[in-house]
């Protein structure tokens, strides 16, 4: 059980607290307005987003992105540089040599305002000022979390800007559908015929490579860990999976992206999204964070636009323009086997 008091702090003159959402089917999600983040998600009595006991872990280097809303640009921008409308921009290099997840004080480290709060839904908002983390334009962003009667967690983002800016937003939940233990025996399917190979610094090369015949072929369900120790160059670069998959789009805008099954619990999680990509991250760096026993005990499926899009003219556009209303929806749906 989480003690709400452990999550109450004053940061930048704003109060952080826990907010609990429930549907009438027993799905329960706990959110903190610190980083608009998911702290836990309990389904069939299993917490499939393993929690840290207090805000301190999330505010430190232990779990900065865990469950958080990540922006202004989720994932990497090569060397923190991009050119927009003839201007060169330089962002903080917080993952040398690149910029990662919006920078050292991205959306995930901000206290969001609670716009409204109901039993099964809430809306959080944040104003990211012009120049924050080096990005142009003031962006007003909101995220809504709601639980449906079909045991779906529905996440919807909206954003507006007063100057053109790169914008890519995701939720960075770390899942374990068994609640604990290795994730390597989870079954995983990803609805993607290709992925974006990366260089040694995890920046896409620009190629869209077919998954067929590679360790990246999750087009039919297989064990998540099946190829994780292979010698394939791309796996070695990521130290496991840390790659963006190019989603097949059978339906627009919301389409099936991925399905994972906990081998012990039988819990099934299906992901649907309007985003063109999904990052599979197999917790490759977690061993370096102090507790080796948690290594590969969680994985991420981050719906997103492709990494480094501001520098990749062939990737789907990530520039949010003045007057445009950005909207994007992702659903995580839970069921038994
Ligand atoms: C992922 C990213 C990884 C790693 C992780 C946070 O989204 O792809 O490379 O940075 O976040 O530790």
PDB file of C-alpha atoms in Angstrom, residues 46-50 174-189 218 220-228 241 259-269 280 296-301 334:
ATOM      1  CA  UNK A  46      -1.509  -7.239  -9.381  1.00  0.00           C
ATOM      2  CA  UNK A  47       0.354  -3.917  -9.520  1.00  0.00           C
ATOM      3  CA  UNK A  48       1.580  -4.004 -13.120  1.00  0.00           C
ATOM      4  CA  UNK A  49       3.434  -0.666 -12.813  1.00  0.00           C
ATOM      5  CA  UNK A  50       5.732  -1.477  -9.885  1.00  0.00           C
ATOM      6  CA  UNK A 174       7.609   0.649 -16.616  1.00  0.00           C
ATOM      7  CA  UNK A 175       5.475  -2.506 -16.720  1.00  0.00           C
ATOM      8  CA  UNK A 176       5.684  -5.948 -15.205  1.00  0.00           C
ATOM      9  CA  UNK A 177       2.460  -7.838 -15.885  1.00  0.00           C
ATOM     10  CA  UNK A 178       3.382 -10.425 -13.253  1.00  0.00           C
ATOM     11  CA  UNK A 179       3.900  -7.650 -10.700  1.00  0.00           C
ATOM     12  CA  UNK A 180       7.505  -8.692 -10.006  1.00  0.00           C
ATOM     13  CA  UNK A 181      10.350 -10.886 -11.232  1.00  0.00           C
ATOM     14  CA  UNK A 182      11.898 -11.132 -14.665  1.00  0.00           C
ATOM     15  CA  UNK A 183      10.066  -9.706 -17.666  1.00  0.00           C
ATOM     16  CA  UNK A 184      11.988 -11.879 -20.100  1.00  0.00           C
ATOM     17  CA  UNK A 185       9.299 -14.573 -20.184  1.00  0.00           C
ATOM     18  CA  UNK A 186       6.461 -12.198 -20.995  1.00  0.00           C
ATOM     19  CA  UNK A 187       4.931 -12.817 -24.409  1.00  0.00           C
ATOM     20  CA  UNK A 188       5.124  -9.785 -26.667  1.00  0.00           C
ATOM     21  CA  UNK A 189       3.630  -8.847 -29.994  1.00  0.00           C
ATOM     22  CA  UNK A 218       7.439  -9.306 -32.912  1.00  0.00           C
ATOM     23  CA  UNK A 220       3.604 -12.682 -33.994  1.00  0.00           C
ATOM     24  CA  UNK A 221       3.774 -13.133 -30.252  1.00  0.00           C
ATOM     25  CA  UNK A 222       7.061 -14.417 -28.857  1.00  0.00           C
ATOM     26  CA  UNK A 223       9.005 -14.438 -25.600  1.00  0.00           C
ATOM     27  CA  UNK A 224      10.257 -10.904 -24.921  1.00  0.00           C
ATOM     28  CA  UNK A 225      13.681 -12.257 -23.962  1.00  0.00           C
ATOM     29  CA  UNK A 226      14.030 -14.708 -26.838  1.00  0.00           C
ATOM     30  CA  UNK A 227      16.708 -12.768 -28.705  1.00  0.00           C
ATOM     31  CA  UNK A 228      17.886 -10.384 -26.052  1.00  0.00           C
ATOM     32  CA  UNK A 241      15.778  -3.486 -26.832  1.00  0.00           C
ATOM     33  CA  UNK A 259       0.112  -6.853 -26.853  1.00  0.00           C
ATOM     34  CA  UNK A 260       1.997  -8.245 -23.863  1.00  0.00           C
ATOM     35  CA  UNK A 261       1.070 -11.155 -21.608  1.00  0.00           C
ATOM     36  CA  UNK A 262       2.449 -11.849 -18.143  1.00  0.00           C
ATOM     37  CA  UNK A 263       3.560 -15.480 -18.166  1.00  0.00           C
ATOM     38  CA  UNK A 264       2.810 -15.966 -14.458  1.00  0.00           C
ATOM     39  CA  UNK A 265      -0.299 -13.805 -14.008  1.00  0.00           C
ATOM     40  CA  UNK A 266      -1.935 -14.354 -17.397  1.00  0.00           C
ATOM     41  CA  UNK A 267      -2.637 -10.609 -17.457  1.00  0.00           C
ATOM     42  CA  UNK A 268      -2.922  -9.272 -20.990  1.00  0.00           C
ATOM     43  CA  UNK A 269      -2.118  -5.669 -21.898  1.00  0.00           C
ATOM     44  CA  UNK A 280      10.378  -0.927 -26.686  1.00  0.00           C
ATOM     45  CA  UNK A 296      15.083  -6.535 -16.485  1.00  0.00           C
ATOM     46  CA  UNK A 297      12.181  -6.587 -14.091  1.00  0.00           C
ATOM     47  CA  UNK A 298      10.256  -3.961 -16.022  1.00  0.00           C
ATOM     48  CA  UNK A 299       9.838  -2.943 -19.647  1.00  0.00           C
ATOM     49  CA  UNK A 300       8.428   0.092 -21.442  1.00  0.00           C
ATOM     50  CA  UNK A 301       6.205   0.461 -24.469  1.00  0.00           C
ATOM     51  CA  UNK A 334      -6.096  -4.925 -19.491  1.00  0.00           C
TER      52      UNK A 334
END
